[in-house]
Amino acid sequence: MGEVEAGFAKLQGEDFEYYMQTYSIVLGRNSKKSAVDVDLASLGGGMNISRHHARIFYDFQRRRFALDVLGKNGCCVEGVLHLPGTAPVKLDSQDLLQIGDKKFYFLLPVRSILRPALPLAHGSYGAPVGQVRKARARLDDSPPGEYDDGGDDGVGMVKKARKGVVPMLPDGGADEGTVYGGKGLVTGQLDKKGEARSRADREADNQQLLQLEEKDVVSSVANVLSDLCGPGEWMPMAKLHSELLDQYSGVWHHSRVRRYLTSDDWPVVEAKGRPWIGLLTLLRKYPEHFVINTRSKGRMTAEFVSLVSLLS
């Protein structure tokens, strides 16, 4: 049995196929000064291929793949020309791309790469493997639709209680003075069982909000790493912490800044000289996205982080 290939996504042309084994790749043409992941010039892309013509990457914040146009001659996605300087173009499975004279399809596995499962092997992508569909008789020349953020649903602001619905206040507390039931307005205090259920609901809401917050922070970290690190490269936690402070300290809610970018909530002994300790603890919870490397020299210990790559 031959070696099985796997990837986060796949590019399929009539005479080539390429498996994305990192979260970001560059397409263009090789030169003496630099090499690209996909050399379209050598694949018959013609004379209009720039050295760095396009980048296909996974947008962690919006949880989707996208194409960033770099070359002056632009790229076509589903028959629509996109030029450099425009916003990254959302990519869906089986989208037809054209760069120069080269046409190929972008294909995604059946399962999401964000699920803690192994990337799918050769044969499991969203189109027949080993062949490319014939060029469409008529390409859709309408612009792409609105972006779908693909985020998780927010926490509902009303929770069911016994014999009615308890309105939830902005701080997560229940308005115990009013219960909206099925047969009109009932006023009074909730009984003990209702209070216990309300507390349980608040705890569940808080836990869900914390999980959503963690996912947002993880997405931000992944974006920083994908922008500043190449495949297999490591970033010191000190540098990652500095970049996040610079980019997000004025954007994140103060609770996020305090929890992940300071050591205020951690024991002094454990956090001494490590303002990123909360961030490090969070990243260790997501081994499907991040690899942590600890290096010691004498009494000095340093942590490094890298995005998960199939090449490693």
Short mmCIF file of C-alpha atoms in Angstrom, two decimals:
data_model
loop_
_atom_site.label_atom_id
_atom_site.label_comp_id
_atom_site.label_asym_id
_atom_site.label_seq_id
_atom_site.Cartn_x
_atom_site.Cartn_y
_atom_site.Cartn_z
CA MET A 1 0.00 0.00 0.00
CA GLY A 2 1.44 3.38 -0.97
CA GLU A 3 2.07 6.26 1.39
CA VAL A 4 -1.13 8.06 2.36
CA GLU A 5 -1.14 11.83 1.92
CA ALA A 6 -3.13 14.11 4.18
CA GLY A 7 -3.68 17.81 4.53
CA PHE A 8 -5.83 20.58 5.93
CA ALA A 9 -6.93 21.37 2.37
CA LYS A 10 -6.04 20.34 -1.17
CA LEU A 11 -5.36 22.12 -4.48
CA GLN A 12 -6.33 19.97 -7.47
CA GLY A 13 -5.41 20.80 -11.05
CA GLU A 14 -5.59 18.77 -14.23
CA ASP A 15 -1.93 17.83 -13.93
CA PHE A 16 -1.06 18.43 -10.27
CA GLU A 17 -2.33 18.15 -6.72
CA TYR A 18 -0.99 19.82 -3.61
CA TYR A 19 -1.91 19.06 0.01
CA MET A 20 -1.77 21.98 2.44
CA GLN A 21 0.15 20.70 5.45
CA THR A 22 0.40 24.06 7.18
CA TYR A 23 -2.13 26.78 7.93
CA SER A 24 -0.67 29.17 5.33
CA ILE A 25 0.96 28.69 1.91
CA VAL A 26 2.27 31.05 -0.77
CA LEU A 27 1.67 30.51 -4.50
CA GLY A 28 3.80 32.13 -7.20
CA ARG A 29 7.11 31.32 -8.85
CA ASN A 30 10.47 30.33 -7.46
CA SER A 31 13.41 32.70 -7.84
CA LYS A 32 17.03 32.84 -6.75
CA LYS A 33 16.03 34.97 -3.79
CA SER A 34 13.05 33.00 -2.53
CA ALA A 35 11.04 29.82 -2.96
CA VAL A 36 7.27 29.44 -2.73
CA ASP A 37 5.13 26.53 -1.60
CA VAL A 38 3.43 26.11 -5.01
CA ASP A 39 5.50 27.13 -8.05
CA LEU A 40 2.76 27.86 -10.58
CA ALA A 41 5.26 29.04 -13.21
CA SER A 42 6.77 25.56 -13.39
CA LEU A 43 3.26 24.11 -13.72
CA GLY A 44 2.48 26.11 -16.85
CA GLY A 45 1.05 29.23 -15.27
CA GLY A 46 2.51 31.49 -17.97
CA MET A 47 4.40 34.79 -17.83
CA ASN A 48 1.97 36.66 -15.59
CA ILE A 49 2.87 34.87 -12.36
CA SER A 50 4.44 37.08 -9.69
CA ARG A 51 7.08 35.71 -7.35
CA HIS A 52 4.58 36.02 -4.49
CA HIS A 53 1.24 35.95 -6.28
CA ALA A 54 -1.24 34.77 -3.65
CA ARG A 55 -1.48 33.37 -0.15
CA ILE A 56 -4.03 30.79 0.96
CA PHE A 57 -4.43 30.72 4.72
CA TYR A 58 -6.76 29.64 7.49
CA ASP A 59 -8.45 32.62 9.12
CA PHE A 60 -8.75 31.44 12.72
CA GLN A 61 -10.92 34.34 13.80
CA ARG A 62 -13.60 33.66 11.18
CA ARG A 63 -12.89 29.89 11.06
CA ARG A 64 -12.55 29.59 7.33
CA PHE A 65 -9.94 29.50 4.57
CA ALA A 66 -9.26 32.63 2.55
CA LEU A 67 -7.11 33.83 -0.35
CA ASP A 68 -5.00 36.98 -0.09
CA VAL A 69 -4.11 38.46 -3.50
CA LEU A 70 -0.49 39.66 -3.74
CA GLY A 71 0.39 39.66 -7.45
CA LYS A 72 -0.35 42.71 -9.59
CA ASN A 73 -2.31 40.68 -12.16
CA GLY A 74 -4.74 39.42 -9.57
CA CYS A 75 -6.53 36.09 -9.12
CA CYS A 76 -9.89 34.77 -10.27
CA VAL A 77 -12.13 32.94 -7.81
CA GLU A 78 -15.23 31.43 -9.39
CA GLY A 79 -14.74 33.69 -12.42
CA VAL A 80 -14.48 36.92 -10.40
CA LEU A 81 -11.19 38.85 -10.66
CA HIS A 82 -9.71 40.05 -7.37
CA LEU A 83 -6.80 42.51 -7.37
CA PRO A 84 -4.15 43.21 -4.71
CA GLY A 85 -5.24 45.54 -1.95
CA THR A 86 -8.71 44.04 -1.68
CA ALA A 87 -9.93 42.13 1.37
CA PRO A 88 -9.05 38.42 1.55
CA VAL A 89 -11.49 36.28 -0.43
CA LYS A 90 -13.40 33.56 1.39
CA LEU A 91 -12.73 30.11 -0.09
CA ASP A 92 -15.33 27.35 -0.16
CA SER A 93 -14.71 23.75 -1.07
CA GLN A 94 -14.74 23.16 -4.86
CA ASP A 95 -14.15 26.83 -5.69
CA LEU A 96 -12.42 27.22 -9.07
CA LEU A 97 -9.29 29.38 -8.89
CA GLN A 98 -7.27 30.82 -11.78
CA ILE A 99 -3.84 32.40 -11.39
CA GLY A 100 -2.20 33.33 -14.68
CA ASP A 101 -3.02 30.55 -17.12
CA LYS A 102 -3.36 27.94 -14.36
CA LYS A 103 -6.78 26.74 -13.22
CA PHE A 104 -7.29 24.50 -10.21
CA TYR A 105 -9.83 23.67 -7.51
CA PHE A 106 -9.68 24.34 -3.78
CA LEU A 107 -10.98 21.32 -1.86
CA LEU A 108 -11.69 20.80 1.85
CA PRO A 109 -11.90 17.55 3.82
CA VAL A 110 -15.30 16.33 4.87
CA ARG A 111 -14.58 17.06 8.55
CA SER A 112 -13.56 20.43 9.96
CA ILE A 113 -9.88 20.92 10.74
CA LEU A 114 -10.89 22.52 14.03
CA ARG A 115 -12.25 19.26 15.38
CA PRO A 116 -9.71 17.25 17.43
CA ALA A 117 -9.42 14.56 14.77
CA LEU A 118 -6.66 13.67 12.36
CA PRO A 119 -6.72 15.45 8.99
CA LEU A 120 -8.40 13.28 6.39
CA ALA A 121 -6.36 11.10 4.11
CA HIS A 122 -6.18 11.02 0.32
CA GLY A 123 -9.64 10.30 -1.00
CA SER A 124 -11.70 12.12 1.62
CA TYR A 125 -11.99 15.58 0.08
CA GLY A 126 -15.10 17.35 -1.17
CA ALA A 127 -14.75 16.22 -4.79
CA PRO A 128 -13.70 13.07 -6.69
CA VAL A 129 -10.00 12.35 -6.22
CA GLY A 130 -7.72 11.73 -9.19
CA GLN A 131 -9.68 13.90 -11.56
CA VAL A 132 -10.89 17.48 -11.82
CA ARG A 133 -14.32 18.35 -13.00
CA LYS A 134 -14.41 19.71 -16.54
CA ALA A 135 -14.35 23.49 -16.74
CA ARG A 136 -17.83 24.88 -16.19
CA ALA A 137 -19.62 25.95 -19.36
CA ARG A 138 -20.43 29.27 -17.77
CA LEU A 139 -18.59 30.70 -14.77
CA ASP A 140 -20.65 32.58 -12.27
CA ASP A 141 -19.68 36.23 -12.65
CA SER A 142 -21.61 37.43 -9.62
CA PRO A 143 -19.60 38.69 -6.65
CA PRO A 144 -19.20 36.50 -3.57
CA GLY A 145 -21.90 36.73 -0.94
CA GLU A 146 -21.58 38.19 2.49
CA TYR A 147 -19.03 36.57 4.76
CA ASP A 148 -20.34 34.01 7.21
CA ASP A 149 -18.52 34.42 10.51
CA GLY A 150 -19.24 30.82 11.42
CA GLY A 151 -19.00 31.67 15.10
CA ASP A 152 -20.73 29.90 17.95
CA ASP A 153 -24.15 31.08 19.04
CA GLY A 154 -24.17 33.52 21.93
CA VAL A 155 -25.62 32.75 25.31
CA GLY A 156 -29.37 33.23 25.48
CA MET A 157 -30.63 36.02 27.73
CA VAL A 158 -33.66 34.16 29.08
CA LYS A 159 -33.66 30.84 30.88
CA LYS A 160 -36.63 28.62 31.66
CA ALA A 161 -37.59 28.36 35.32
CA ARG A 162 -40.28 26.37 37.03
CA LYS A 163 -43.72 27.60 35.94
CA GLY A 164 -42.33 30.49 33.89
CA VAL A 165 -39.43 32.32 32.24
CA VAL A 166 -36.99 34.35 34.33
CA PRO A 167 -35.61 37.45 32.53
CA MET A 168 -31.80 37.52 32.80
CA LEU A 169 -30.18 40.82 33.72
CA PRO A 170 -27.10 42.10 31.81
CA ASP A 171 -24.84 40.93 34.65
CA GLY A 172 -26.22 37.41 34.42
CA GLY A 173 -28.44 37.70 37.50
CA ALA A 174 -32.11 36.83 37.50
CA ASP A 175 -34.83 39.38 38.05
CA GLU A 176 -36.51 37.69 40.98
CA GLY A 177 -39.35 40.18 41.18
CA THR A 178 -41.10 39.16 37.97
CA VAL A 179 -41.81 35.77 36.40
CA TYR A 180 -43.44 35.58 32.97
CA GLY A 181 -45.66 32.52 32.95
CA GLY A 182 -48.02 31.04 30.42
CA LYS A 183 -51.18 32.63 31.87
CA GLY A 184 -50.21 36.18 32.65
CA LEU A 185 -47.86 38.08 34.97
CA VAL A 186 -46.98 36.62 38.36
CA THR A 187 -45.00 38.62 40.92
CA GLY A 188 -43.17 37.44 44.01
CA GLN A 189 -40.02 35.72 45.14
CA LEU A 190 -38.79 32.54 43.47
CA ASP A 191 -38.92 29.53 45.70
CA LYS A 192 -35.74 27.80 46.81
CA LYS A 193 -35.81 25.31 43.98
CA GLY A 194 -36.16 28.12 41.44
CA GLU A 195 -33.25 29.99 43.04
CA ALA A 196 -31.06 26.90 42.89
CA ARG A 197 -31.95 26.40 39.25
CA SER A 198 -31.23 30.06 38.53
CA ARG A 199 -27.78 29.74 40.11
CA ALA A 200 -27.08 26.64 38.05
CA ASP A 201 -28.16 28.49 34.90
CA ARG A 202 -25.85 31.40 35.73
CA GLU A 203 -22.94 29.05 36.32
CA ALA A 204 -23.63 27.32 33.00
CA ASP A 205 -23.82 30.69 31.23
CA ASN A 206 -20.58 31.87 32.79
CA GLN A 207 -18.84 28.66 31.75
CA GLN A 208 -20.08 29.00 28.18
CA LEU A 209 -18.99 32.64 28.05
CA LEU A 210 -15.55 31.64 29.30
CA GLN A 211 -15.27 29.01 26.56
CA LEU A 212 -16.25 31.55 23.90
CA GLU A 213 -13.67 33.97 25.30
CA GLU A 214 -10.99 31.28 25.19
CA LYS A 215 -11.79 30.49 21.56
CA ASP A 216 -11.50 34.16 20.63
CA VAL A 217 -8.11 34.46 22.36
CA VAL A 218 -6.89 31.23 20.73
CA SER A 219 -7.91 32.59 17.32
CA SER A 220 -5.99 35.81 17.94
CA VAL A 221 -2.87 33.91 19.02
CA ALA A 222 -3.07 31.67 15.94
CA ASN A 223 -3.34 34.71 13.66
CA VAL A 224 -0.26 36.29 15.22
CA LEU A 225 1.74 33.08 14.90
CA SER A 226 0.67 32.43 11.30
CA ASP A 227 1.65 35.99 10.35
CA LEU A 228 5.07 36.00 12.04
CA CYS A 229 6.21 32.37 11.94
CA GLY A 230 6.89 30.05 9.05
CA PRO A 231 6.19 26.28 9.15
CA GLY A 232 8.08 24.64 11.98
CA GLU A 233 9.34 27.94 13.43
CA TRP A 234 9.11 28.65 17.15
CA MET A 235 8.21 31.93 18.85
CA PRO A 236 9.38 32.71 22.40
CA MET A 237 6.45 33.26 24.76
CA ALA A 238 7.97 36.62 25.68
CA LYS A 239 7.74 37.78 22.06
CA LEU A 240 4.23 36.37 21.59
CA HIS A 241 3.14 38.14 24.78
CA SER A 242 4.64 41.40 23.53
CA GLU A 243 2.87 41.12 20.15
CA LEU A 244 -0.49 40.38 21.79
CA LEU A 245 -0.10 43.31 24.16
CA ASP A 246 0.66 45.58 21.23
CA GLN A 247 -2.24 44.37 19.06
CA TYR A 248 -4.99 43.47 21.52
CA SER A 249 -4.51 45.17 24.91
CA GLY A 250 -6.64 48.08 23.69
CA VAL A 251 -9.20 45.81 22.01
CA TRP A 252 -9.80 42.94 24.41
CA HIS A 253 -12.07 43.28 27.40
CA HIS A 254 -10.10 44.07 30.58
CA SER A 255 -10.85 40.60 31.96
CA ARG A 256 -9.11 39.00 28.99
CA VAL A 257 -6.11 41.30 29.32
CA ARG A 258 -5.89 40.55 33.03
CA ARG A 259 -6.35 36.79 32.65
CA TYR A 260 -4.07 36.14 29.67
CA LEU A 261 -1.61 39.04 29.41
CA THR A 262 -0.77 39.72 33.06
CA SER A 263 0.22 37.60 36.05
CA ASP A 264 -2.15 39.39 38.45
CA ASP A 265 -4.29 36.31 39.12
CA TRP A 266 -1.38 33.91 39.63
CA PRO A 267 0.81 33.09 42.65
CA VAL A 268 3.88 35.33 42.77
CA VAL A 269 6.32 32.43 42.93
CA GLU A 270 4.82 30.72 39.89
CA ALA A 271 4.36 33.89 37.85
CA LYS A 272 7.61 35.70 38.63
CA GLY A 273 9.01 37.09 35.39
CA ARG A 274 6.30 35.34 33.36
CA PRO A 275 3.40 37.71 32.62
CA TRP A 276 2.30 35.26 29.94
CA ILE A 277 1.65 32.39 32.39
CA GLY A 278 -2.13 32.61 31.92
CA LEU A 279 -1.70 32.59 28.15
CA LEU A 280 0.65 29.60 28.34
CA THR A 281 -1.85 27.68 30.47
CA LEU A 282 -4.57 28.38 27.90
CA LEU A 283 -2.47 27.27 24.92
CA ARG A 284 -1.65 23.98 26.66
CA LYS A 285 -5.39 23.21 26.60
CA TYR A 286 -5.37 23.21 22.78
CA PRO A 287 -2.70 20.70 21.66
CA GLU A 288 -4.57 20.27 18.37
CA HIS A 289 -3.51 23.85 17.47
CA PHE A 290 -0.31 24.62 19.40
CA VAL A 291 2.94 22.89 20.30
CA ILE A 292 4.75 24.10 23.44
CA ASN A 293 8.49 23.57 23.81
CA THR A 294 10.26 24.17 27.13
CA ARG A 295 14.01 24.67 27.14
CA SER A 296 16.14 24.84 30.28
CA LYS A 297 19.65 26.17 30.75
CA GLY A 298 20.89 26.02 34.31
CA ARG A 299 18.18 27.60 36.43
CA MET A 300 16.73 29.46 33.48
CA THR A 301 13.67 28.05 31.73
CA ALA A 302 12.15 29.44 28.53
CA GLU A 303 8.94 28.45 26.73
CA PHE A 304 8.40 28.54 22.98
CA VAL A 305 5.22 28.01 20.96
CA SER A 306 4.48 26.96 17.38
CA LEU A 307 1.38 26.22 15.35
CA VAL A 308 0.66 22.56 14.73
CA SER A 309 1.94 21.47 11.33
CA LEU A 310 1.60 18.16 9.53
CA LEU A 311 5.22 18.59 8.46
CA SER A 312 6.50 18.26 12.01
#
